[in-house]
């Protein structure tokens, strides 16, 4: 088996210390690839390669339309490799093929969208008497770090705006899901992206994350991952005052009022909670339902949840894949066990699936709890697995309080036919996105990010593009007059 390599300064290379990592298919436990495993020496080389590329201006000084052409070619190549990329994502992350295909399309569209934005890094000029202008310019070397739940899509969300704005990158996928990133860098090589502009390092966050986020040669960090890791990243970045974007965890509420169609709403709730086996930052993991419809909605949810087809994502009939690794499955099962100890009532699921052939993978039943105590772990902390908790409310005000009662603020949803109430609730829920009568829709044009401990800064939209730009004021002296400040001394 060929060892998966890193891409540094336009060359495919093995880690200097020759470490390797086995990449596992979470649906059956099989080794699908062995990849090289970086140490800090490799990060040093990658940052230096990016630094040289940036300082030479070979990318930042290209005309925007030329940079745009590269991005458009990348989008085209992603689409040409759509099936291969989706297959790689499914065998590496476990998500059903349909979900993986949708991620690939989103990734291609991100490169296309930001190709358009390359031409919009507008500065400002002022009244002619000021002889001044404001220009926008690339920030520099960006360390981009992503998790394992949307390996390709997250790579595109970071790399496309970063490159569009004229920056260069050192990119790190999660240690367990590097396969689509390697393929993406093959595409960068194919379209002849200049050497050193995009560098790929493969390795664990524990081993190389600190250097990536504290290196003096790095100007900006864009990080997506857990809140606790985000805090470490921020602490490291502080020492050299890097610009930072943090896209962190969530515990998103779904508030349901009595005036909804319960069957339709139940389907959205299941989609919100169990898409990606719940391993989605914005997963709707807390259902806050009006007490008058709680029993009926709960019984519809239990009935349909029991029918979800769980299995290998390559099988077209499968609706929910495995948990992305054995380690993460054990963490989720641990939180389920703790929820029971804390008094949450298990309504369905709650176990690892041990029936052959799923026993070889890391599969968990979609799980629903009813809870009364808002302070227990299963309500307050992100599980990042297929686990929904149900709570009830009487008054709208109480629903808002419950919705806003965790440390997070990534997303939320409200289901009601009452337009005024929907808008009122949307304004009152503290999160970066609120969906009304829908869930999980994301568009590359719409900024994505969180309030509170879900992070700050934004991926996507013009906001993300702007985060990869510095603002510079240039003031000019267009006269030959002496300054005159020291006249009295002369
Ligand atoms: P994680 O453990 O925080 O890891 C995320 C990335 O950070 C991985 O590439 C990881 O590398 C790396 N990392 C680990 N320790 C690091 C350190 N000390 N310094 C720098 N990088 C380090 O999170 P995860 O378990 O992979 O992902 C799940 C989390 O991501 C969830 O909390 C989820 O909500 C969040 N997420 C947020 C969004 C959003 O848009 N807000 C989107 C997707 C996911 P290794 O894996 O190689 O160790």
Coordinates of C-alpha atoms and ligand atoms in Angstrom, one line a residue:
X1 CA 0.0 0.0 0.0
X2 CA 1.4 3.4 -1.0
X3 CA 1.9 5.7 2.0
X4 CA -0.2 8.9 1.8
X5 CA 2.1 11.8 1.7
X6 CA 2.1 15.5 2.7
X7 CA 2.3 18.2 0.1
X8 CA 4.9 20.9 1.0
X9 CA 6.4 23.4 -1.3
X10 CA 4.8 21.7 -4.3
X11 CA 6.4 18.3 -3.5
X12 CA 4.8 15.1 -2.1
X13 CA 6.9 14.1 0.9
X14 CA 7.1 11.7 3.8
X15 CA 7.4 13.0 7.4
X16 CA 11.0 13.6 8.4
X17 CA 10.8 11.2 11.3
X18 CA 9.0 8.5 9.2
X19 CA 6.0 8.1 11.5
X20 CA 2.9 6.6 10.0
X21 CA -0.8 6.3 10.9
X22 CA -3.4 3.7 9.8
X23 CA -6.6 5.2 8.4
X24 CA -9.6 3.1 9.4
X25 CA -13.0 2.7 7.7
X26 CA -15.4 3.2 10.6
X27 CA -18.1 1.0 9.0
X28 CA -16.0 -2.2 9.2
X29 CA -12.8 -1.4 11.1
X30 CA -10.6 -2.1 8.0
X31 CA -7.4 -0.2 7.3
X32 CA -8.0 1.7 4.1
X33 CA -4.7 3.7 3.9
X34 CA -1.5 4.3 5.7
X35 CA -0.4 7.9 5.8
X36 CA 2.7 9.7 6.9
X37 CA 2.5 11.4 10.3
X38 CA 4.1 14.8 10.8
X39 CA 6.2 16.1 13.7
X40 CA 7.0 19.7 14.4
X41 CA 10.0 19.6 12.0
X42 CA 7.5 19.1 9.1
X43 CA 5.3 21.9 10.3
X44 CA 8.4 24.1 10.4
X45 CA 9.2 23.3 6.8
X46 CA 5.5 23.8 5.7
X47 CA 5.3 27.2 7.4
X48 CA 8.7 28.3 5.8
X49 CA 7.5 27.1 2.4
X50 CA 4.3 29.2 2.8
X51 CA 6.2 32.1 4.2
X52 CA 8.6 32.2 1.1
X53 CA 5.6 31.9 -1.2
X54 CA 3.8 34.8 0.5
X55 CA 6.8 37.1 0.8
X56 CA 7.7 36.6 -2.8
X57 CA 4.2 37.9 -3.8
X58 CA 3.9 35.1 -6.3
X59 CA 0.2 34.6 -5.3
X60 CA -0.9 37.8 -3.5
X61 CA 0.4 40.0 -6.4
X62 CA -1.4 38.0 -9.1
X63 CA -4.3 40.0 -10.6
X64 CA -7.5 38.9 -8.9
X65 CA -8.9 37.6 -12.2
X66 CA -5.9 35.2 -12.5
X67 CA -6.4 33.9 -9.0
X68 CA -10.0 33.5 -9.8
X69 CA -9.1 31.3 -12.8
X70 CA -7.2 29.0 -10.5
X71 CA -10.1 28.7 -8.1
X72 CA -12.5 28.0 -11.0
X73 CA -10.2 25.3 -12.3
X74 CA -10.1 23.7 -8.8
X75 CA -14.0 23.7 -8.7
X76 CA -14.1 22.1 -12.1
X77 CA -11.6 19.4 -11.1
X78 CA -13.5 18.7 -7.9
X79 CA -16.6 18.2 -9.9
X80 CA -14.8 15.9 -12.3
X81 CA -13.7 13.8 -9.4
X82 CA -17.0 13.9 -7.6
X83 CA -17.7 10.2 -7.4
X84 CA -14.2 9.4 -6.3
X85 CA -14.2 12.1 -3.6
X86 CA -17.6 11.1 -2.3
X87 CA -16.5 7.4 -2.1
X88 CA -13.3 8.4 -0.2
X89 CA -15.3 10.5 2.2
X90 CA -17.8 7.7 2.9
X91 CA -15.1 5.0 3.5
X92 CA -13.1 7.4 5.7
X93 CA -15.7 9.3 7.6
X94 CA -18.6 6.8 7.3
X95 CA -21.3 9.2 6.2
X96 CA -23.8 7.9 3.6
X97 CA -22.8 8.4 0.0
X98 CA -25.6 10.8 -0.7
X99 CA -24.4 13.1 2.1
X100 CA -20.8 12.8 0.9
X101 CA -21.9 13.7 -2.7
X102 CA -23.7 16.8 -1.4
X103 CA -20.5 17.8 0.5
X104 CA -18.4 17.5 -2.7
X105 CA -20.9 19.8 -4.5
X106 CA -20.8 22.3 -1.7
X107 CA -17.0 22.2 -1.8
X108 CA -16.9 22.9 -5.6
X109 CA -19.4 25.7 -5.2
X110 CA -17.3 27.3 -2.4
X111 CA -14.3 27.6 -4.8
X112 CA -16.6 29.0 -7.5
X113 CA -18.2 31.5 -5.1
X114 CA -14.9 32.8 -3.8
X115 CA -13.5 33.0 -7.4
X116 CA -16.2 35.6 -7.9
X117 CA -15.2 37.5 -4.7
X118 CA -11.5 37.7 -5.6
X119 CA -12.5 40.9 -7.6
X120 CA -14.3 42.5 -4.7
X121 CA -11.4 43.3 -2.2
X122 CA -12.4 47.0 -2.5
X123 CA -10.7 49.7 -0.5
X124 CA -11.9 53.3 -0.2
X125 CA -10.9 56.7 -1.3
X126 CA -11.9 60.0 0.3
X127 CA -12.4 63.7 -0.4
X128 CA -9.5 64.6 -2.7
X129 CA -8.1 67.1 -0.1
X130 CA -7.2 64.1 2.2
X131 CA -4.8 62.5 -0.4
X132 CA -5.5 59.2 1.3
X133 CA -6.7 55.8 0.4
X134 CA -7.6 52.6 2.2
X135 CA -6.5 49.4 0.5
X136 CA -7.3 45.8 1.3
X137 CA -4.5 43.2 1.2
X138 CA -3.9 39.6 2.1
X139 CA -3.1 38.8 5.7
X140 CA -0.3 36.4 4.9
X141 CA 0.4 32.8 6.0
X142 CA -2.8 31.1 7.3
X143 CA -2.9 28.0 9.5
X144 CA -6.1 26.2 8.7
X145 CA -7.2 23.3 10.9
X146 CA -10.4 21.3 10.4
X147 CA -12.2 18.4 12.1
X148 CA -13.3 15.0 10.8
X149 CA -17.0 15.5 10.4
X150 CA -16.9 17.3 7.0
X151 CA -13.4 16.8 5.9
X152 CA -13.6 18.0 2.3
X153 CA -16.3 20.6 2.8
X154 CA -14.5 22.2 5.7
X155 CA -11.3 22.2 3.7
X156 CA -13.1 24.2 0.9
X157 CA -14.7 26.6 3.4
X158 CA -11.2 27.5 4.7
X159 CA -9.0 27.3 1.6
X160 CA -11.3 29.0 -1.0
X161 CA -11.7 32.4 0.8
X162 CA -8.1 32.2 2.0
X163 CA -6.7 31.8 -1.5
X164 CA -9.2 34.2 -3.1
X165 CA -8.0 37.0 -0.8
X166 CA -4.4 36.3 -1.9
X167 CA -3.1 34.4 1.2
X168 CA -1.1 31.2 1.4
X169 CA -1.9 28.3 3.6
X170 CA -0.7 25.5 5.8
X171 CA -3.6 23.1 6.0
X172 CA -4.2 20.3 8.5
X173 CA -7.1 17.8 8.2
X174 CA -8.1 15.7 11.2
X175 CA -5.6 12.9 11.8
X176 CA -8.3 10.3 11.2
X177 CA -9.8 11.7 8.0
X178 CA -7.1 12.9 5.6
X179 CA -8.1 11.1 2.4
X180 CA -10.2 13.8 0.6
X181 CA -7.7 16.4 1.6
X182 CA -4.9 14.5 -0.1
X183 CA -7.1 14.2 -3.2
X184 CA -7.8 18.0 -3.1
X185 CA -4.1 18.7 -3.0
X186 CA -3.6 16.4 -6.0
X187 CA -6.1 18.7 -7.7
X188 CA -4.1 21.8 -6.6
X189 CA -1.0 20.2 -8.2
X190 CA -2.9 19.4 -11.4
X191 CA -4.1 23.0 -11.8
X192 CA -0.5 24.1 -11.2
X193 CA -1.2 26.2 -8.2
X194 CA 2.2 27.9 -7.6
X195 CA 4.6 26.0 -5.3
X196 CA 4.3 26.8 -1.6
X197 CA 0.9 28.5 -1.9
X198 CA -0.9 25.6 -0.3
X199 CA 0.8 23.2 2.0
X200 CA -0.7 20.0 3.5
X201 CA 0.5 18.6 6.8
X202 CA -0.8 15.3 8.1
X203 CA -0.5 14.7 11.8
X204 CA -2.2 14.8 15.2
X205 CA -3.3 18.1 16.7
X206 CA -1.6 17.0 19.9
X207 CA 1.8 16.6 18.2
X208 CA 1.7 19.6 15.8
X209 CA -1.2 21.8 16.7
X210 CA 0.7 23.9 19.2
X211 CA 3.4 24.8 16.7
X212 CA 0.9 25.6 13.9
X213 CA -1.0 28.0 16.1
X214 CA 2.0 29.7 17.8
X215 CA 4.6 29.8 15.0
X216 CA 5.8 33.4 14.4
X217 CA 5.7 32.8 10.7
X218 CA 1.9 32.4 10.8
X219 CA -0.3 35.5 10.5
X220 CA -3.8 34.1 10.8
X221 CA -5.5 31.0 12.1
X222 CA -8.9 29.6 11.0
X223 CA -9.8 26.7 13.3
X224 CA -12.9 24.5 13.3
X225 CA -13.2 22.0 16.1
X226 CA -14.2 21.5 19.7
X227 CA -14.6 24.4 22.1
X228 CA -11.9 23.2 24.5
X229 CA -9.4 22.8 21.6
X230 CA -10.5 26.3 20.4
X231 CA -9.5 27.7 23.8
X232 CA -6.0 26.2 23.4
X233 CA -5.7 27.6 19.9
X234 CA -6.6 31.0 21.1
X235 CA -4.2 31.0 24.0
X236 CA -1.4 30.0 21.5
X237 CA -2.4 32.7 19.0
X238 CA -2.4 35.3 21.7
X239 CA 1.4 35.3 22.2
X240 CA 2.0 36.6 18.7
X241 CA -1.4 38.4 18.2
X242 CA -2.5 36.4 15.2
X243 CA -5.9 37.0 13.7
X244 CA -8.2 34.2 14.7
X245 CA -11.4 32.7 13.5
X246 CA -12.9 30.0 15.7
X247 CA -15.8 27.7 14.6
X248 CA -16.5 25.6 17.6
X249 CA -19.1 23.3 19.2
X250 CA -22.8 23.7 19.6
X251 CA -25.9 22.3 21.5
X252 CA -28.5 23.7 19.2
X253 CA -32.2 24.0 20.3
X254 CA -35.3 23.2 18.2
X255 CA -38.3 25.0 19.7
X256 CA -41.7 23.6 18.6
X257 CA -45.0 25.4 19.1
X258 CA -48.4 23.6 19.1
X259 CA -49.5 25.1 15.8
X260 CA -47.2 23.0 13.6
X261 CA -47.9 19.9 11.5
X262 CA -46.4 17.3 13.8
X263 CA -45.6 14.6 11.2
X264 CA -43.7 17.1 9.1
X265 CA -42.0 18.7 12.0
X266 CA -40.9 15.3 13.4
X267 CA -39.1 14.6 10.1
X268 CA -37.2 17.9 10.4
X269 CA -36.3 17.1 14.0
X270 CA -34.9 13.7 13.0
X271 CA -33.0 15.3 10.1
X272 CA -31.7 17.9 12.6
X273 CA -30.6 15.3 15.1
X274 CA -29.4 12.3 13.2
X275 CA -27.9 13.7 9.9
X276 CA -24.3 12.7 9.9
X277 CA -25.1 10.4 12.9
X278 CA -25.4 13.6 14.9
X279 CA -21.8 14.5 14.3
X280 CA -22.6 17.9 13.0
X281 CA -21.7 21.1 14.9
X282 CA -25.2 22.5 14.4
X283 CA -27.0 19.2 15.1
X284 CA -30.4 19.9 16.7
X285 CA -29.7 18.1 19.9
X286 CA -32.3 19.7 22.2
X287 CA -35.9 19.5 21.4
X288 CA -37.9 22.1 23.4
X289 CA -41.5 21.3 22.7
X290 CA -44.7 22.9 24.1
X291 CA -46.2 20.6 26.8
X292 CA -49.6 20.4 25.0
X293 CA -48.1 18.4 22.1
X294 CA -45.1 16.8 23.8
X295 CA -46.6 13.3 24.2
X296 CA -47.9 13.1 20.6
X297 CA -44.7 14.5 19.0
X298 CA -42.5 12.3 21.2
X299 CA -44.4 9.1 20.2
X300 CA -44.2 10.1 16.4
X301 CA -40.4 10.6 16.9
X302 CA -39.9 7.3 18.6
X303 CA -41.9 5.4 16.0
X304 CA -39.9 6.9 13.1
X305 CA -36.5 6.9 14.8
X306 CA -36.8 3.1 15.3
X307 CA -37.1 2.8 11.5
X308 CA -33.9 4.7 10.6
X309 CA -31.7 2.3 8.5
X310 CA -28.2 2.3 10.1
X311 CA -25.3 0.8 8.2
X312 CA -22.4 1.1 5.8
X313 CA -22.7 4.4 4.0
X314 CA -21.9 2.8 0.7
X315 CA -25.2 0.9 0.8
X316 CA -27.8 3.2 -0.9
X317 CA -30.6 2.2 1.4
X318 CA -28.6 3.4 4.5
X319 CA -29.9 6.6 6.2
X320 CA -27.4 6.8 9.0
X321 CA -23.7 5.7 9.0
X322 CA -21.3 4.9 11.8
X323 CA -19.7 7.1 14.4
X324 CA -16.4 8.3 12.8
X325 CA -14.1 6.3 15.1
X326 CA -14.2 3.7 17.9
X327 CA -12.7 6.3 20.3
X328 CA -15.5 8.8 19.6
X329 CA -18.2 6.0 19.7
X330 CA -17.0 5.2 23.2
X331 CA -17.1 8.8 24.2
X332 CA -20.7 9.1 23.0
X333 CA -21.7 5.8 24.8
X334 CA -20.1 7.2 27.9
X335 CA -22.3 10.3 27.8
X336 CA -25.4 8.2 27.2
X337 CA -24.6 6.2 30.3
X338 CA -24.0 9.3 32.3
X339 CA -27.3 10.7 31.1
X340 CA -29.1 7.7 32.6
X341 CA -27.2 8.0 35.8
X342 CA -28.3 11.7 35.9
X343 CA -31.9 10.7 35.6
X344 CA -32.6 11.3 31.9
X345 CA -35.3 8.8 30.7
X346 CA -34.2 6.7 27.7
X347 CA -37.0 6.5 25.2
X348 CA -35.3 4.7 22.4
X349 CA -31.7 3.6 21.3
X350 CA -28.8 4.2 23.7
X351 CA -26.7 1.2 22.6
X352 CA -23.9 0.2 20.3
X353 CA -25.2 -1.9 17.4
X354 CA -23.6 -5.3 17.8
X355 CA -25.5 -7.3 15.2
X356 CA -23.3 -8.6 12.3
X357 CA -21.9 -7.1 10.1
X358 CA -22.3 -3.8 12.0
X359 CA -20.4 -5.2 15.0
X360 CA -17.1 -4.6 13.1
X361 CA -17.8 -0.9 12.8
X362 CA -18.6 1.8 15.3
X363 CA -22.4 2.1 15.1
X364 CA -24.8 3.5 17.7
X365 CA -28.6 3.4 17.7
X366 CA -30.3 6.8 17.2
X367 CA -31.1 7.8 20.7
X368 CA -33.8 9.9 22.4
X369 CA -34.0 11.0 26.0
X370 CA -36.7 12.8 27.9
X371 CA -35.2 15.1 30.5
X372 CA -36.5 17.3 33.3
X373 CA -33.2 18.6 34.8
X374 CA -31.8 21.3 32.5
X375 CA -28.4 21.3 34.3
X376 CA -27.3 17.7 33.5
X377 CA -24.5 17.0 31.1
X378 CA -26.6 15.5 28.4
X379 CA -28.5 18.8 28.1
X380 CA -25.6 21.2 28.6
X381 CA -22.7 19.5 26.7
X382 CA -22.2 18.6 23.1
X383 CA -22.4 14.9 22.5
X384 CA -21.6 15.0 18.8
X385 CA -23.5 11.8 18.2
X386 CA -27.1 10.7 17.4
X387 CA -28.6 11.7 20.7
X388 CA -31.6 14.0 21.1
X389 CA -32.9 15.2 24.4
X390 CA -36.5 16.4 24.8
X391 CA -37.7 19.1 27.2
X392 CA -41.0 20.8 27.5
X393 CA -42.1 24.4 28.0
X394 CA -45.4 26.3 28.8
X395 CA -44.8 29.9 27.9
X396 CA -42.8 31.4 25.0
X397 CA -40.5 33.1 27.5
X398 CA -39.6 29.8 29.1
X399 CA -38.8 28.4 25.7
X400 CA -36.4 31.3 25.0
X401 CA -34.8 30.8 28.4
X402 CA -34.2 27.1 27.8
X403 CA -33.0 27.7 24.3
X404 CA -30.3 30.1 25.5
X405 CA -29.3 28.2 28.6
X406 CA -26.1 26.5 27.4
X407 CA -22.7 28.0 26.9
X408 CA -23.0 27.6 23.1
X409 CA -24.7 29.6 20.4
X410 CA -24.1 28.1 17.0
X411 CA -27.6 27.5 15.6
X412 CA -31.2 27.0 16.5
X413 CA -34.7 26.5 15.0
X414 CA -38.3 27.4 15.6
X415 CA -41.3 25.6 14.2
X416 CA -44.5 27.5 14.2
X417 CA -47.1 28.8 11.6
X418 CA -47.3 32.1 13.5
X419 CA -45.2 34.5 11.5
X420 CA -44.8 37.1 14.3
X421 CA -43.8 34.5 16.8
X422 CA -41.3 33.0 14.4
X423 CA -39.5 36.3 13.9
X424 CA -39.7 37.2 17.6
X425 CA -38.2 33.8 18.5
X426 CA -35.5 34.2 15.8
X427 CA -34.4 37.5 17.3
X428 CA -34.4 36.1 20.8
X429 CA -32.5 32.9 20.2
X430 CA -28.8 33.7 20.8
X431 CA -27.1 31.9 17.9
X432 CA -25.3 32.6 14.6
X433 CA -28.0 30.9 12.6
X434 CA -31.8 30.5 13.2
X435 CA -33.9 28.3 10.9
X436 CA -37.6 28.8 10.7
X437 CA -39.6 25.7 9.9
X438 CA -36.5 24.1 8.4
X439 CA -33.1 22.8 9.5
X440 CA -29.5 22.3 8.4
X441 CA -29.7 24.5 5.3
X442 CA -26.3 26.2 4.7
X443 CA -25.3 28.2 1.6
X444 CA -21.8 29.3 0.7
X445 CA -23.1 32.9 0.4
X446 CA -24.4 33.0 4.0
X447 CA -22.0 33.7 6.8
X448 CA -21.6 30.7 9.2
X449 CA -20.4 30.9 12.8
X450 CA -21.4 31.1 16.4
X451 CA -22.2 33.3 19.4
X452 CA -20.8 32.7 22.9
X453 CA -18.5 29.7 23.2
X454 CA -19.4 28.4 19.7
X455 CA -16.7 30.8 18.6
X456 CA -16.2 34.0 16.7
X457 CA -15.5 35.2 13.2
X458 CA -17.3 33.6 10.3
X459 CA -16.7 31.0 7.7
X460 CA -18.5 31.5 4.4
X461 CA -20.1 34.6 2.7
X462 CA -18.3 37.9 2.3
X463 CA -17.6 37.9 6.1
X464 CA -15.1 35.0 5.6
X465 CA -13.5 36.7 2.7
X466 CA -13.0 39.9 4.7
X467 CA -11.5 37.9 7.6
X468 CA -8.6 37.0 5.2
X469 CA -7.9 40.6 4.4
X470 CA -6.0 43.4 6.2
X471 CA -7.0 47.0 6.0
X472 CA -4.2 49.5 5.3
X473 CA -4.4 53.3 5.1
X474 CA -2.0 55.0 2.7
X475 CA -1.6 58.8 3.2
X476 CA 0.3 60.8 0.6
X477 CA 2.2 64.0 0.6
X478 CA 1.7 65.4 -2.9
X479 CA 3.3 68.8 -2.3
X480 CA 6.9 69.9 -2.2
X481 CA 6.3 72.1 0.9
X482 CA 8.5 71.8 3.9
X483 CA 6.8 70.4 7.0
X484 CA 7.2 73.6 9.1
X485 CA 6.8 71.9 12.4
X486 CA 10.3 72.8 13.6
X487 CA 10.4 76.3 12.0
X488 CA 10.7 78.0 15.4
X489 CA 14.0 76.1 16.2
X490 CA 15.7 77.0 13.0
Ligands
LIG1 P1 -11.1 18.7 17.9 O1 -10.6 17.5 18.7 O2 -11.1 20.0 18.5 O3 -10.2 18.7 16.6 C1 -10.4 19.6 15.5 C2 -9.1 19.8 14.8 O4 -8.1 20.4 15.7 C3 -8.4 18.5 14.3 O5 -7.8 18.7 13.1 C4 -7.5 18.2 15.5 O6 -6.4 17.4 15.1 C5 -7.0 19.6 15.8 N1 -6.4 19.7 17.1 C6 -6.4 18.9 18.2 N2 -5.7 19.4 19.2 C7 -5.2 20.6 18.7 C8 -4.4 21.6 19.3 N3 -3.9 21.5 20.6 N4 -4.0 22.6 18.6 C9 -4.4 22.8 17.3 N5 -5.2 21.9 16.7 C10 -5.6 20.8 17.4 O7 -12.6 18.5 17.3 P2 -13.1 17.2 16.6 O8 -13.5 16.2 17.6 O9 -12.2 16.8 15.5 O10 -14.4 17.8 15.9 C11 -15.6 17.9 16.5 C12 -15.8 19.4 17.0 O11 -15.8 20.3 15.9 C13 -17.2 19.5 17.6 O12 -17.1 20.2 18.8 C14 -18.0 20.3 16.5 O13 -19.1 21.0 17.0 C15 -16.9 21.1 16.0 N6 -17.3 21.6 14.7 C16 -17.7 23.0 14.6 C17 -18.1 23.5 13.3 C18 -18.5 24.9 13.2 O14 -18.7 25.3 12.1 N7 -18.7 25.6 14.2 C19 -18.1 22.6 12.2 C20 -17.7 21.3 12.4 C21 -17.3 20.8 13.6 P3 -6.4 15.8 15.2 O15 -7.8 15.4 15.0 O16 -5.6 15.4 14.1 O17 -5.9 15.5 16.6

